[in-house]
Amino acid sequence: MDLDVFVATHRAEWDRLETLLSRRRRRLTGAEVNELVELYQRAATHLSVIRSSAPDPRITGRLSQLVARARSQVTGTRKSSWQDIARFLVEGFPAALYRTRRWWVPTALISVAVGVVLSWWIATHPEVQAAFGTDADLREMTRPGGEYENYYSSHPAASFAAQVWTNNARAAALCLITGVFLGLPVIWILFQNMLNLGAGFGLMADAGRLDVFLGLVLPHGLLELTAVFVAAGAGIKLGWTVIDPGPRTRRAALAEEGRAALGMAVGLALVLFVAGAIEGFVTPSGLPTWARVGIGVLAELAFLAYVWVLGGRAVRAGETGDVEESGRSAAAPVAA
């Protein structure tokens, strides 16, 4: 493309757009408002053409500024509202969960399988158990009233729930953020989580107290681990987008998936808040084991129904989990 010819051909349109933008919108006539919208759309296309075919810092800078100003003028200033929050919880977040299910469901299954293998390996190999401490240390951890059993009642319920929520939210955020590095850090984070969980299962199983450990872990662990698996799956998906962006440009694909991942981070923080509340108030409570485990199972089933019912319906209606179009960067087809 001959940049000089392209600029000469369209400069008058850009100048006209700048003239319209210099006037307050309420002073524009109906015809001028329509003209403003049309010129904005053309300028966005021109910017895309120049960026892809003949990038020039001066022309790109001017057009970027024009497009940003025009977009603000056309869409107006939009404030968040309770309707936005409701839409996110009912459509955006469940749609993002449903869209990424082919990533986080296999991630969950593989992680659980790895955790089971690690648990068996630790439970059946004394030399491996020795890596976690001396015989006296292991007895202190696994005995009735020991460290594993007292862990969930070692602090006031409210502060313990807050601490658990903070730690788990940080782990989920790390999975989402570091996923862009081809997903490799996410795999390491998952392995560390499964190793810690496998150690508890293995050591308590060897001590003949696996039933006690299950009663302590399952009430909150089902929902908690599911949230971590969702974050890990979304992070791995983000990493795969770097390798294979599909029909989109790599920048557009990463922007779309990154925005969806950011929304998922907010939603998963809410899910982990629920899991933390269960861990702080239900797990150490005096309720019978069946009641505590039942609460955990109900919370997990509610989350899965949320994903498959609300998420599936939202995706079928065209929801992607991305922010609304008015909140995205201006994009236009690359065409002269």
mmCIF file with all atom_site columns, C-alpha atoms in Angstrom, residues 13-26 28 32-33 35-37 39-40 43 62-75:
data_model
loop_
_atom_site.group_PDB
_atom_site.id
_atom_site.type_symbol
_atom_site.label_atom_id
_atom_site.label_alt_id
_atom_site.label_comp_id
_atom_site.label_asym_id
_atom_site.label_entity_id
_atom_site.label_seq_id
_atom_site.pdbx_PDB_ins_code
_atom_site.Cartn_x
_atom_site.Cartn_y
_atom_site.Cartn_z
_atom_site.occupancy
_atom_site.B_iso_or_equiv
_atom_site.pdbx_formal_charge
_atom_site.auth_seq_id
_atom_site.auth_comp_id
_atom_site.auth_asym_id
_atom_site.auth_atom_id
_atom_site.pdbx_PDB_model_num
ATOM 1  C CA . GLU A 1 13 ? -12.457 12.545 6.313  1.00 0.00 ? 13 GLU A CA 1
ATOM 2  C CA . TRP A 1 14 ? -10.124 12.657 9.302  1.00 0.00 ? 14 TRP A CA 1
ATOM 3  C CA . ASP A 1 15 ? -10.186 16.456 9.351  1.00 0.00 ? 15 ASP A CA 1
ATOM 4  C CA . ARG A 1 16 ? -13.967 16.440 9.199  1.00 0.00 ? 16 ARG A CA 1
ATOM 5  C CA . LEU A 1 17 ? -14.119 13.933 12.066 1.00 0.00 ? 17 LEU A CA 1
ATOM 6  C CA . GLU A 1 18 ? -11.824 16.146 14.115 1.00 0.00 ? 18 GLU A CA 1
ATOM 7  C CA . THR A 1 19 ? -14.055 19.135 13.414 1.00 0.00 ? 19 THR A CA 1
ATOM 8  C CA . LEU A 1 20 ? -17.158 17.280 14.599 1.00 0.00 ? 20 LEU A CA 1
ATOM 9  C CA . LEU A 1 21 ? -15.356 16.061 17.712 1.00 0.00 ? 21 LEU A CA 1
ATOM 10 C CA . SER A 1 22 ? -14.380 19.608 18.631 1.00 0.00 ? 22 SER A CA 1
ATOM 11 C CA . ARG A 1 23 ? -18.056 20.473 19.072 1.00 0.00 ? 23 ARG A CA 1
ATOM 12 C CA . ARG A 1 24 ? -20.213 19.299 21.957 1.00 0.00 ? 24 ARG A CA 1
ATOM 13 C CA . ARG A 1 25 ? -22.425 16.406 20.995 1.00 0.00 ? 25 ARG A CA 1
ATOM 14 C CA . ARG A 1 26 ? -25.620 18.135 22.007 1.00 0.00 ? 26 ARG A CA 1
ATOM 15 C CA . LEU A 1 28 ? -24.686 18.447 16.575 1.00 0.00 ? 28 LEU A CA 1
ATOM 16 C CA . GLU A 1 32 ? -24.061 15.371 11.881 1.00 0.00 ? 32 GLU A CA 1
ATOM 17 C CA . VAL A 1 33 ? -24.372 12.690 14.575 1.00 0.00 ? 33 VAL A CA 1
ATOM 18 C CA . GLU A 1 35 ? -21.926 11.485 9.982  1.00 0.00 ? 35 GLU A CA 1
ATOM 19 C CA . LEU A 1 36 ? -19.814 11.312 13.150 1.00 0.00 ? 36 LEU A CA 1
ATOM 20 C CA . VAL A 1 37 ? -20.637 7.624  13.630 1.00 0.00 ? 37 VAL A CA 1
ATOM 21 C CA . LEU A 1 39 ? -16.553 8.713  10.057 1.00 0.00 ? 39 LEU A CA 1
ATOM 22 C CA . TYR A 1 40 ? -15.600 7.005  13.325 1.00 0.00 ? 40 TYR A CA 1
ATOM 23 C CA . ALA A 1 43 ? -11.290 5.934  10.820 1.00 0.00 ? 43 ALA A CA 1
ATOM 24 C CA . ARG A 1 62 ? -3.164  10.795 15.134 1.00 0.00 ? 62 ARG A CA 1
ATOM 25 C CA . LEU A 1 63 ? -5.677  8.160  14.061 1.00 0.00 ? 63 LEU A CA 1
ATOM 26 C CA . SER A 1 64 ? -5.496  6.361  17.415 1.00 0.00 ? 64 SER A CA 1
ATOM 27 C CA . GLN A 1 65 ? -6.322  9.600  19.183 1.00 0.00 ? 65 GLN A CA 1
ATOM 28 C CA . LEU A 1 66 ? -9.156  10.349 16.780 1.00 0.00 ? 66 LEU A CA 1
ATOM 29 C CA . VAL A 1 67 ? -10.660 6.885  17.094 1.00 0.00 ? 67 VAL A CA 1
ATOM 30 C CA . ALA A 1 68 ? -10.433 6.977  20.908 1.00 0.00 ? 68 ALA A CA 1
ATOM 31 C CA . ARG A 1 69 ? -12.109 10.406 21.087 1.00 0.00 ? 69 ARG A CA 1
ATOM 32 C CA . ALA A 1 70 ? -14.776 9.415  18.579 1.00 0.00 ? 70 ALA A CA 1
ATOM 33 C CA . ARG A 1 71 ? -15.471 6.169  20.384 1.00 0.00 ? 71 ARG A CA 1
ATOM 34 C CA . SER A 1 72 ? -15.940 8.059  23.653 1.00 0.00 ? 72 SER A CA 1
ATOM 35 C CA . GLN A 1 73 ? -18.259 10.498 21.910 1.00 0.00 ? 73 GLN A CA 1
ATOM 36 C CA . VAL A 1 74 ? -20.294 7.784  20.216 1.00 0.00 ? 74 VAL A CA 1
ATOM 37 C CA . THR A 1 75 ? -20.642 5.397  23.160 1.00 0.00 ? 75 THR A CA 1
#
